[in-house]
Coordinates of C-alpha atoms in Angstrom, one line a residue:
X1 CA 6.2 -31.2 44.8
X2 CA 5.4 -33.4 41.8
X3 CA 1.9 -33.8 42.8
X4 CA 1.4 -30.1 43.8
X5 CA 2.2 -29.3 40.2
X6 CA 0.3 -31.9 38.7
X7 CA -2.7 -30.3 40.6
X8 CA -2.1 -26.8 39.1
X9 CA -1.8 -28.1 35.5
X10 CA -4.8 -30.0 36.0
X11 CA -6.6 -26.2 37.8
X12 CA -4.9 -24.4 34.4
X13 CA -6.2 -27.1 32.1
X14 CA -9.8 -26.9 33.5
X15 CA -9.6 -23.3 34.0
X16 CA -8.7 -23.0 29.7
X17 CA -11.3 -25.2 29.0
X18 CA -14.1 -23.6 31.0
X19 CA -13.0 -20.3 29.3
X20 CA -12.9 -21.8 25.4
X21 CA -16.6 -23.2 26.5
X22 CA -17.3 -19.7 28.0
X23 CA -16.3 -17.8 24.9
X24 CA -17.7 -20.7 22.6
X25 CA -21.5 -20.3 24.2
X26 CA -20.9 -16.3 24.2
X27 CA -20.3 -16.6 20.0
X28 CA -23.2 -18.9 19.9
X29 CA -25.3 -16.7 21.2
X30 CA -24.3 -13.7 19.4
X31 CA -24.4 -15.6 16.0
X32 CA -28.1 -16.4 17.1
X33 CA -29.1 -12.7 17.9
X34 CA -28.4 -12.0 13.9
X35 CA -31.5 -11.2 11.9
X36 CA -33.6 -14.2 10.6
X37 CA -33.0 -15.8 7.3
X38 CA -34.5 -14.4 4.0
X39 CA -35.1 -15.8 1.2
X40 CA -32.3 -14.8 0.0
X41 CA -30.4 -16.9 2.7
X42 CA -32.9 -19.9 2.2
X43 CA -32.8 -20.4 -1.6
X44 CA -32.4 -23.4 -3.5
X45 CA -30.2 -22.9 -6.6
X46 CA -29.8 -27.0 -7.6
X47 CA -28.5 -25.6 -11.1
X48 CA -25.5 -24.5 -9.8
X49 CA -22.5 -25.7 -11.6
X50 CA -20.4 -27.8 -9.6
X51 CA -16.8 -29.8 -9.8
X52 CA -18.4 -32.9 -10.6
X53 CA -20.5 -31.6 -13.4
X54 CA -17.1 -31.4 -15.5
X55 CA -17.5 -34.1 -17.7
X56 CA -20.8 -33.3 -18.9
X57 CA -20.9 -29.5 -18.9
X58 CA -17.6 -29.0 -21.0
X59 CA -17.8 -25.8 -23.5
X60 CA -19.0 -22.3 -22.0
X61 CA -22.3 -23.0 -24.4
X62 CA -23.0 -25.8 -21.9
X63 CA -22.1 -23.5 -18.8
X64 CA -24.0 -20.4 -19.8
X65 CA -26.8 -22.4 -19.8
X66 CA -26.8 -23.8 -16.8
X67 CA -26.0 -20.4 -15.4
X68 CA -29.3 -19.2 -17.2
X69 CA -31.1 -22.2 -15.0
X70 CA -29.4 -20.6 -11.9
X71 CA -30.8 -17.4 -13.2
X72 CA -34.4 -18.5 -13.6
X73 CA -34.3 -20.5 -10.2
X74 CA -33.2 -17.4 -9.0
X75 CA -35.8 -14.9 -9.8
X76 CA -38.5 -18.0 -8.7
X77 CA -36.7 -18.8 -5.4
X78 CA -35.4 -15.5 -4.4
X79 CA -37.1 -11.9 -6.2
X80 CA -40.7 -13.6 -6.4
X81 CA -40.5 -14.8 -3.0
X82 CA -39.5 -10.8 -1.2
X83 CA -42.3 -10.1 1.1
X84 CA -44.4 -6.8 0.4
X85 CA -42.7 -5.0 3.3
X86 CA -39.6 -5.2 1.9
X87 CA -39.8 -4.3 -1.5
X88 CA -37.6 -1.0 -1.2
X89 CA -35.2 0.9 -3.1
X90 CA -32.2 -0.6 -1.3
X91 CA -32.6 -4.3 -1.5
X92 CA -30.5 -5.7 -4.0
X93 CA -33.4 -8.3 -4.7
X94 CA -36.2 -6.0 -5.0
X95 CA -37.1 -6.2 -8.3
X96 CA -36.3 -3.1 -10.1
X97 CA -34.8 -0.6 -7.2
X98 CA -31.2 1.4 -7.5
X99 CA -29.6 -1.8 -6.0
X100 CA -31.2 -4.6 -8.5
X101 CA -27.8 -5.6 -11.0
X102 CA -31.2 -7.4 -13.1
X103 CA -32.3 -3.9 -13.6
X104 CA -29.3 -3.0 -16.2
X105 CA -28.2 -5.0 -18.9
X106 CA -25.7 -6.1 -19.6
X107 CA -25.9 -8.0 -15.8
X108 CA -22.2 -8.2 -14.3
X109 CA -23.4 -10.6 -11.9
X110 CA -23.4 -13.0 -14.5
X111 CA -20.6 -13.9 -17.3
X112 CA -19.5 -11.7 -20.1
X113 CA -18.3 -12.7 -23.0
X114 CA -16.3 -10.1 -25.2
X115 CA -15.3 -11.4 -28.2
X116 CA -13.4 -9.6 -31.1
X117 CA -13.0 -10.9 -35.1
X118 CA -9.1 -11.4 -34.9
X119 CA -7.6 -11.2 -31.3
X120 CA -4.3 -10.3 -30.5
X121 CA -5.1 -12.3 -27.7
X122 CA -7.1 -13.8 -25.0
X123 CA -7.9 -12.7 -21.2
X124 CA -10.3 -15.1 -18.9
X125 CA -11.2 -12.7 -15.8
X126 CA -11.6 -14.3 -12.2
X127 CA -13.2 -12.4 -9.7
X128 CA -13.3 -12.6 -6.0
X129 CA -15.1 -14.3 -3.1
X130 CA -18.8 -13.3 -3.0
X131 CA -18.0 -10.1 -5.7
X132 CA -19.2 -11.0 -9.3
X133 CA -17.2 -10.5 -12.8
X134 CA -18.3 -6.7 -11.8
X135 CA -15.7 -6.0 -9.7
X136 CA -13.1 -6.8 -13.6
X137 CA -15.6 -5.1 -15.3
X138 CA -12.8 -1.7 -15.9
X139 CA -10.5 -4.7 -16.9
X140 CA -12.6 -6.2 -19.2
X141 CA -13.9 -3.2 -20.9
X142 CA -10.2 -1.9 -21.6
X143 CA -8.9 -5.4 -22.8
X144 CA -11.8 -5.9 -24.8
X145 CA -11.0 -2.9 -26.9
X146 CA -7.5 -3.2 -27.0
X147 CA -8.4 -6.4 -29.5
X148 CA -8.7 -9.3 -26.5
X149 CA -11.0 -12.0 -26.6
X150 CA -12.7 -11.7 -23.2
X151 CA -14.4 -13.9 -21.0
X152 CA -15.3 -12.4 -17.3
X153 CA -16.5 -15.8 -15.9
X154 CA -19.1 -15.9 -12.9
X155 CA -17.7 -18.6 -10.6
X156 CA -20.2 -20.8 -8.8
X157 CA -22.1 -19.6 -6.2
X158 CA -21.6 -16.1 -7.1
X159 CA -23.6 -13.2 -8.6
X160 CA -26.9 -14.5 -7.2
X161 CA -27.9 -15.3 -3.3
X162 CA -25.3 -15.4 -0.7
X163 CA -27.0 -18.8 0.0
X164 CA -24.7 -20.1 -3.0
X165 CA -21.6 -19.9 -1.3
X166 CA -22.4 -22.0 1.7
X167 CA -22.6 -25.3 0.1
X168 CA -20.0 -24.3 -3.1
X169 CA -16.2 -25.1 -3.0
X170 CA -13.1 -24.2 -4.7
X171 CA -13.0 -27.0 -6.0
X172 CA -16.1 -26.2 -7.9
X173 CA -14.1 -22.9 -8.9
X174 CA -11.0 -24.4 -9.9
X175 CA -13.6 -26.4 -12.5
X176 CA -14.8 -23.2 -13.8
X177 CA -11.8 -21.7 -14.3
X178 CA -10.3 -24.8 -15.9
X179 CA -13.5 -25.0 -18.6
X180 CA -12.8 -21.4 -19.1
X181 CA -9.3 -21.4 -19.7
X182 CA -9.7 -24.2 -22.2
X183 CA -12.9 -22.7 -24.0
X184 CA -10.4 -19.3 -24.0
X185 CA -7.7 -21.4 -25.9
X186 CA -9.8 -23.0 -28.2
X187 CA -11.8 -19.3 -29.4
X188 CA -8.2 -17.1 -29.6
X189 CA -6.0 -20.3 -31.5
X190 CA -2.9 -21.7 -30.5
X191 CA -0.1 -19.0 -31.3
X192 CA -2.3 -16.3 -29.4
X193 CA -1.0 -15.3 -25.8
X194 CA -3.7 -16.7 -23.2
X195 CA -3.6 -14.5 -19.6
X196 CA -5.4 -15.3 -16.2
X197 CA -6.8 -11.9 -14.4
X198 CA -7.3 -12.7 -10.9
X199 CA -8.9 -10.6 -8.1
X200 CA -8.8 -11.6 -4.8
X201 CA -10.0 -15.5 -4.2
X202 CA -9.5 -15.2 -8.5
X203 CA -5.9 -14.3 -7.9
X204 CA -5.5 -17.7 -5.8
X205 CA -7.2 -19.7 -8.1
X206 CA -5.1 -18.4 -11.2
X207 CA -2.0 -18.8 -9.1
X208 CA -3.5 -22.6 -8.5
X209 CA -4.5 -22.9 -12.1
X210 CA -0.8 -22.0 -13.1
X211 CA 1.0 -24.2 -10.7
X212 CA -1.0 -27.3 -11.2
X213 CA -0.3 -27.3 -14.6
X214 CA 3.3 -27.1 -13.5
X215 CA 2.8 -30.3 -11.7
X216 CA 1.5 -31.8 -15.2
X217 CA -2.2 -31.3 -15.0
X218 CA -3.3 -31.0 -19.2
X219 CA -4.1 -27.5 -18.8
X220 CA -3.6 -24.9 -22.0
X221 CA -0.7 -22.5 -21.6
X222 CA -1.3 -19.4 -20.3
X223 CA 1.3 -16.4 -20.8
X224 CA 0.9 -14.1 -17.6
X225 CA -1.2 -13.9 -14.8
X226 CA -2.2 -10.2 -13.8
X227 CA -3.3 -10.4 -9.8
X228 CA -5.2 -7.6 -7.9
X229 CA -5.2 -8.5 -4.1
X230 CA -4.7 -11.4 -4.8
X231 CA -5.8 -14.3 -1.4
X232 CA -2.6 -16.0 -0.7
X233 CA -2.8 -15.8 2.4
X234 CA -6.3 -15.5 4.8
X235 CA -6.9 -14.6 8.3
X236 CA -6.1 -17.4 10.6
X237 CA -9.5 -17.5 11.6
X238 CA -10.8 -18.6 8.4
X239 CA -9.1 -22.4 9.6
X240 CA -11.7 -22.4 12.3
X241 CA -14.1 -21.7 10.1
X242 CA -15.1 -25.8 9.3
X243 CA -15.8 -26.5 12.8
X244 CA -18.5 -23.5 12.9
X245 CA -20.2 -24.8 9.6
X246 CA -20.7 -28.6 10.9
X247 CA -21.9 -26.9 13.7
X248 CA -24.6 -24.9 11.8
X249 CA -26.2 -28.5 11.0
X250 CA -27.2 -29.5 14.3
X251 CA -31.1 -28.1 15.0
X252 CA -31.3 -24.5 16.6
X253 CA -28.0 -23.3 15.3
X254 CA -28.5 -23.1 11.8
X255 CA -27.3 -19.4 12.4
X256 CA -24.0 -20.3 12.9
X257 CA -23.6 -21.3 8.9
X258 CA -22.9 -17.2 8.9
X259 CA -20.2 -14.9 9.6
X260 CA -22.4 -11.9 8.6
X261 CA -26.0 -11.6 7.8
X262 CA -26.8 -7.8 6.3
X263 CA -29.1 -5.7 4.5
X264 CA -28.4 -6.8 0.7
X265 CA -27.8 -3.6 -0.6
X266 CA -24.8 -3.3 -2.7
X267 CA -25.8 -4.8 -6.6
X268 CA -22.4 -7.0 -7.3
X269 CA -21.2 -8.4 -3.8
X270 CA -23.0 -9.9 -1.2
X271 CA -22.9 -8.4 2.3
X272 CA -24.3 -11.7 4.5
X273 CA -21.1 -14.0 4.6
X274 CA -21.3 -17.4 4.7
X275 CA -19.1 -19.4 6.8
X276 CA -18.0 -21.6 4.3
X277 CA -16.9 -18.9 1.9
X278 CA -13.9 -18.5 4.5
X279 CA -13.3 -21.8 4.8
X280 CA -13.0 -22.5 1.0
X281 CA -10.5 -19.8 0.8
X282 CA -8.4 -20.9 3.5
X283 CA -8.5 -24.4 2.1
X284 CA -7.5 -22.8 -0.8
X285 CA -4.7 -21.1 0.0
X286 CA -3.8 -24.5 1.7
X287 CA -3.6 -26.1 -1.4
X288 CA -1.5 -23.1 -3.0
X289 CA 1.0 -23.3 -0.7
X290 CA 1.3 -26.8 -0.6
X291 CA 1.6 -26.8 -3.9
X292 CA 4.6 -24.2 -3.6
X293 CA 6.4 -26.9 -1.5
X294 CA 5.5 -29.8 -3.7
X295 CA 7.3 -27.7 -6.6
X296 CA 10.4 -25.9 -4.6
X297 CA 11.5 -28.8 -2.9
X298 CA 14.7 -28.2 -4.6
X299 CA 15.0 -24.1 -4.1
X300 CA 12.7 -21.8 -5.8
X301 CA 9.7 -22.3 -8.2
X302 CA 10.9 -22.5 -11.9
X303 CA 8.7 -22.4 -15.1
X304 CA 5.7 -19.8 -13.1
X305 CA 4.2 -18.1 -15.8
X306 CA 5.3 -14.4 -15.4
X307 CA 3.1 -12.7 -12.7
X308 CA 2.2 -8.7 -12.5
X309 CA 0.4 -8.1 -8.9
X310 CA -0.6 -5.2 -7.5
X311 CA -2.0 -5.3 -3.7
X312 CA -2.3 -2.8 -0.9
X313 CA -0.1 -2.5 1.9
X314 CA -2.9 -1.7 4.0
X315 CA -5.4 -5.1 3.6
X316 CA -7.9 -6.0 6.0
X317 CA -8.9 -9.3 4.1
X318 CA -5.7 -11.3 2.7
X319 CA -2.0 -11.0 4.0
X320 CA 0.0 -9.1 2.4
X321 CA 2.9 -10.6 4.2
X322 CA 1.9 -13.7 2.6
X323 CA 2.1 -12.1 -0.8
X324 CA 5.5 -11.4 -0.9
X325 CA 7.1 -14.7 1.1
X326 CA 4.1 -17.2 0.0
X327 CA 4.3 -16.6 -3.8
X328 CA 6.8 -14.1 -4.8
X329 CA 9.7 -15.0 -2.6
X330 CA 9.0 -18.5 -3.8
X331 CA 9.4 -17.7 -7.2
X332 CA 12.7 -18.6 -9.8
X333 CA 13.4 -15.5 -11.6
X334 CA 10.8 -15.2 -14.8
X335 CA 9.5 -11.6 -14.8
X336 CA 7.7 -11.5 -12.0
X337 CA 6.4 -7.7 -10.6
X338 CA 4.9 -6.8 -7.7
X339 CA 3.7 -3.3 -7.0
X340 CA 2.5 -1.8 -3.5
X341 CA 0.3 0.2 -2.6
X342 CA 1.7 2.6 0.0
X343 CA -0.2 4.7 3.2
X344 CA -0.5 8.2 2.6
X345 CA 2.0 9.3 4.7
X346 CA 1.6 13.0 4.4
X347 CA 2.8 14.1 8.4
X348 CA -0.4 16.2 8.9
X349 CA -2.1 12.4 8.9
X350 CA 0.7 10.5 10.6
X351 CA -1.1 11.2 14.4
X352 CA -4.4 9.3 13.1
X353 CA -2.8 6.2 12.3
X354 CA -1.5 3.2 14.4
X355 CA 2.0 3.7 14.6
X356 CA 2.9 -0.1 13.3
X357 CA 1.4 0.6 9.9
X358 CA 4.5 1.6 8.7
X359 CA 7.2 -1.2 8.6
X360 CA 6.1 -3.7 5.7
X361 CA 7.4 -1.1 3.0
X362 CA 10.7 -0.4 4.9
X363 CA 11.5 -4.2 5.4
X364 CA 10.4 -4.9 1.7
X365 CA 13.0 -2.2 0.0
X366 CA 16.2 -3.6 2.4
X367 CA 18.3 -6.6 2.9
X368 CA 19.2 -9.1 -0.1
X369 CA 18.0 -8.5 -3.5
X370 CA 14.8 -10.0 -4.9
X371 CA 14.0 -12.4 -7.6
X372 CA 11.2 -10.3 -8.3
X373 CA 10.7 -6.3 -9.4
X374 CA 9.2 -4.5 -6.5
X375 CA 7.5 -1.3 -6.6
X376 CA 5.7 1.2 -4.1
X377 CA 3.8 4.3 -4.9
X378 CA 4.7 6.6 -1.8
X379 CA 4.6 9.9 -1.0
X380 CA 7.1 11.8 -2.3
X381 CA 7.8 13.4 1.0
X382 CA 5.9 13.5 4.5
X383 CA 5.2 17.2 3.4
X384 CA 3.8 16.1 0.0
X385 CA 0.3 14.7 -1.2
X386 CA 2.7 13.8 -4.8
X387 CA 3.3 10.2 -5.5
X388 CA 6.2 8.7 -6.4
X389 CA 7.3 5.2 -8.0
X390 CA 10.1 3.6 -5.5
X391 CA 11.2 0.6 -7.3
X392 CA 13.6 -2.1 -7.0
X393 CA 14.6 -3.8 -9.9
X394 CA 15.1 -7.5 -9.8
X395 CA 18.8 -8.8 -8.4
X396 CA 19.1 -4.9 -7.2
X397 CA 20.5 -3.8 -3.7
X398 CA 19.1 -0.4 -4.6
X399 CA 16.3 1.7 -5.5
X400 CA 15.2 4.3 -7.6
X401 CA 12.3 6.9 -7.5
X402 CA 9.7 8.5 -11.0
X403 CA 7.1 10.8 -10.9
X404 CA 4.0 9.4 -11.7
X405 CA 2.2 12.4 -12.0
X406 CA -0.7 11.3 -9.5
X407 CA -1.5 12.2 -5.6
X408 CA -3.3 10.8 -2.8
X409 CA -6.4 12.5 -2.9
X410 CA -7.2 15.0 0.4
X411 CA -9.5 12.1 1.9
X412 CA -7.7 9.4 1.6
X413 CA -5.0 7.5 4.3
X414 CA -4.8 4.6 2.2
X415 CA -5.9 2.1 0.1
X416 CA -7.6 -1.2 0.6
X417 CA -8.2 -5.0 -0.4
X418 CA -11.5 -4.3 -2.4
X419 CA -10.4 -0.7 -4.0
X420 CA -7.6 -2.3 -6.1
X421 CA -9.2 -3.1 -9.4
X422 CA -11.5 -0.5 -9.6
X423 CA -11.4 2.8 -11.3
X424 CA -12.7 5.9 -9.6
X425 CA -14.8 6.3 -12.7
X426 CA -16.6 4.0 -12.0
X427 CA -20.3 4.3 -11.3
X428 CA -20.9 2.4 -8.5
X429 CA -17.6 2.2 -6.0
X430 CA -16.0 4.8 -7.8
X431 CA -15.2 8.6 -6.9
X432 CA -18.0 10.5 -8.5
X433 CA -21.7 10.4 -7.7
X434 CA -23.1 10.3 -10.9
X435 CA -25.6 13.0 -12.0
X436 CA -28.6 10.7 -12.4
X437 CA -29.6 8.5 -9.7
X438 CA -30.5 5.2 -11.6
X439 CA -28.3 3.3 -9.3
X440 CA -26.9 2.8 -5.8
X441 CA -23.8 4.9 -5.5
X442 CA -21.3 3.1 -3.0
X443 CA -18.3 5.4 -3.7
X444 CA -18.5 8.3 -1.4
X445 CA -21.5 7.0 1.1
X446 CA -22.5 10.2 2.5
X447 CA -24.4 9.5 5.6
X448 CA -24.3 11.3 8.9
X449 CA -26.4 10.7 11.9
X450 CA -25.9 9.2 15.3
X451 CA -23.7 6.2 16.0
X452 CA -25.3 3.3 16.9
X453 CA -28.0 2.8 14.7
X454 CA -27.4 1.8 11.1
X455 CA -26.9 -2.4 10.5
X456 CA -24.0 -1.2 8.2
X457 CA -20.9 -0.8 10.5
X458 CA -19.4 2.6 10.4
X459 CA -16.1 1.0 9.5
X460 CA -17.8 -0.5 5.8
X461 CA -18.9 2.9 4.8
X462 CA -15.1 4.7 5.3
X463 CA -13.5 1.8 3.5
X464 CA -12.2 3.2 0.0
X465 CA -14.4 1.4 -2.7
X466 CA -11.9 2.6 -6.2
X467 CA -8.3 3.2 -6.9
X468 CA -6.9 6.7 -6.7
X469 CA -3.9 5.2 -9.1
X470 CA -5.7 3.6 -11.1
X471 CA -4.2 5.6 -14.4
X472 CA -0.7 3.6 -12.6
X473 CA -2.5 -0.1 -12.5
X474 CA -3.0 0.3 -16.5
X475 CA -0.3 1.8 -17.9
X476 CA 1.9 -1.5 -15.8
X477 CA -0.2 -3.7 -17.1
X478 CA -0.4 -2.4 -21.0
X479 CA 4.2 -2.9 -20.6
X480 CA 3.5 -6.0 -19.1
X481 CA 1.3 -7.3 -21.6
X482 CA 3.8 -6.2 -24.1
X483 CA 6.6 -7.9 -22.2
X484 CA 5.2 -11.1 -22.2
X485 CA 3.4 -11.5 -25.8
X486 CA 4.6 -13.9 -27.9
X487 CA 8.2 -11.5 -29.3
X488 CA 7.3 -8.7 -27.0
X489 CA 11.0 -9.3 -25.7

């Protein structure tokens, strides 16, 4: 008997392996049928500010200009270099066309610095993985004349070719947020309150940022972090990702460096997808939660700056699961707020969506109370568009519900991971088409036609691009601003 079931584990065990092979030669394949390399994808950007470049590039003087050397390798390696036939007004690096971010000044794919005579404070903006300090820009233009000194900071490998994230790491980020931080602290003075804005992959490396200096790096001060989806937790896919990048080296598969190679159309954020983009942000959030432990070993967190997040329940990028027990459950009481972005869950939608989208708010608003304030903007009722605030005040068993004087818009089921920071004024992702078409419009993509034969998937061009509550997201963080300034308690 022992050696009959020694022969089936050996028939499973062989029968697992040939299907991992099976599935692993079917990927390979499909990774090779995706379009051939552009320049784009080919580039070589040796300017690029990295980690180890620390002690000699030290002020943002010293970084802008080796971001103008990316720049310049840039339009040499990558716009100089687009063949004839593909010169159109779509292509992102076609010199001049409704998708080229060089064809408006200032350029949001690079850093912007806002600064003001006597600021009442500071703000250093991070944005997310393969976006560019666009996707802060409503951020930094509303801080900026509320009297902050602003610095939106392109991280490495960002805002140029999608070839610059598949040799950059978070480690290089963490560099550039560091030099920023401290460039920030040194331009506002010492007895000005210093925040971290972080969106997305930013959020994580803010939330890195604070805790290290909790475990005694010499890091300035900060006073808040502000976190708009912020990556706490990625797809646990993303941890596979290493294996398919040292793959990409060997001769033949040099495909396999990408997730995702697409027509460059959209100005601030790359649509190709390098493999090791995911990889850095798992590693990332690796290091995060690690961190978390290092720090709790006795019970919660203690000394976390205060942290105002604001994140969609519906996320196809980062866990929001991981959101709440990852960070905020972690967390010593110190002002912390979360706010949730709800489903629209006006009944005349409910049959179109899956019926196991509904839970996370339920499990969030029941059970022990939270270290943390919680809120959700939810329907009012399932006969009502009307949004209300549900909140749940730290150390609370119960909640309570305000008008907010918004509604989900007749289109709309819910949010998502990128429409969190983004106004629907906006120009570009935002609700409006503007009246003059000097630019790609990405809002409302109105394009009908047969399935089947755009590159873009049908799924990219329904995702919501702006934030219907946005007029919510500010007026939060103005009272937590004022919470958390030096006497604002």
């Amino acid at each position: 008997m022992t050696r009959f079931l020694k022969h089936v584990g050996y028939f499973f065990a062989y029968g697992l392996l040939g299907t991992v092979a099976t599935l692993a030669v079917v990927y390979i394949v499909h990774l090779r049928g995706l379009p051939d390399a552009r320049p784009w994808h080919l580039a070589s950007l040796a300017s690029e500010f990295t980690a180890a470049d620390a002690e000699t590039v030290r002020t943002l003087d010293d970084y802008l200009e080796r971001e103008a050397q990316v720049f310049a390798e840039l339009k040499r390696e990558v716009y100089d270099k687009v063949a004839p036939e593909e010169r159109r007004m779509l292509n992102r690096f076609s010199a001049g066309s409704l998708s080229d971010p060089a064809a408006r000044e200032p350029n949001w794919n690079r850093s912007i610095v806002l600064p003001v005579a006597n600021p009442r404070g500071g703000a250093l903006l991070i944005h997310g993985l393969s976006d560019s300090p666009y996707s802060l820009r409503a951020a930094a233009d509303r801080l900026h004349a509320q009297g902050y000194y602003v610095i939106a900071l392109r991280m490495p490998g960002h805002g140029t070719a999608p070839v610059g994230l598949v040799r950059a790491t978070w480690q290089d980020f963490a560099a550039a947020v560091r030099l920023g931080a401290r460039e920030l602290a040194a331009r506002i003075g010492p007895d000005k309150p210093l925040y971290l804005f972080g969106y997305s992959n930013g959020g994580a490396l803010a939330v890195e940022y604070a805790l290290s200096r909790l475990q005694g790096e010499n890091l300035p001060k900060v006073d808040g972090l502000v976190l708009f989806s912020p990556a706490i937790g990625v797809s646990r896919a993303a941890a596979l990702a290493v294996w398919q990048g040292r793959a990409s080296l060997i001769p033949g598969l040099e495909k396999l460096a990408w997730t995702n190679v697409g027509p460059e159309y959209d100005p601030y954020k790359y649509v190709s997808f390098a493999v090791n983009a995911g990889d850095q942000a798992h590693r990332l959030t690796q290091r995060i939660a690690s961190q978390l432990a290092a720090l709790g070993t006795s019970g919660q967190v203690k000394g976390m700056p205060p942290i105002l997040a604001f994140q969609s329940l519906a996320d196809a990028t980062v866990s929001t699961q991981a959101v709440v027990d990852t960070l905020f459950r972690r967390l010593a009481p110190g002002g912390h707020e979360l706010v949730m972005f709800d489903i629209n869950r006006h009944a005349e939608a409910a049959p179109l969506l899956r019926a196991d989208a509904f839970a996370t708010r339920e499990n969030l608003f029941k059970g022990a109370p939270l270290a943390f304030d919680l809120t959700a903007l939810v329907n009012e009722s399932a006969e009502s568009d009307a949004v209300v605030a549900m909140r749940r005040p730290a150390g609370a068993t119960e909640s309570t519900r305000a008008p907010t004087g918004l509604a989900w818009p007749l289109d709309v089921f819910s949010l998502s991971h990128v429409a969190v920071p983004f106004s629907p004024t906006d120009p570009v992702y935002g609700a409006t088409r503007p009246a003059e078409p000097v630019r790609i419009y990405l809002g409302r993509p109105e394009l009908l036609g047969e399935r089947g034969l755009l590159t873009v998937p049908a799924t990219e061009l329904i995702r919501l691009r702006h934030n219907p509550f946005f007029p919510y997201v500010e007026s939060r963080t103005d009272a937590f601003l004022a919470a958390t300034a030096p006497g604002g308690k």
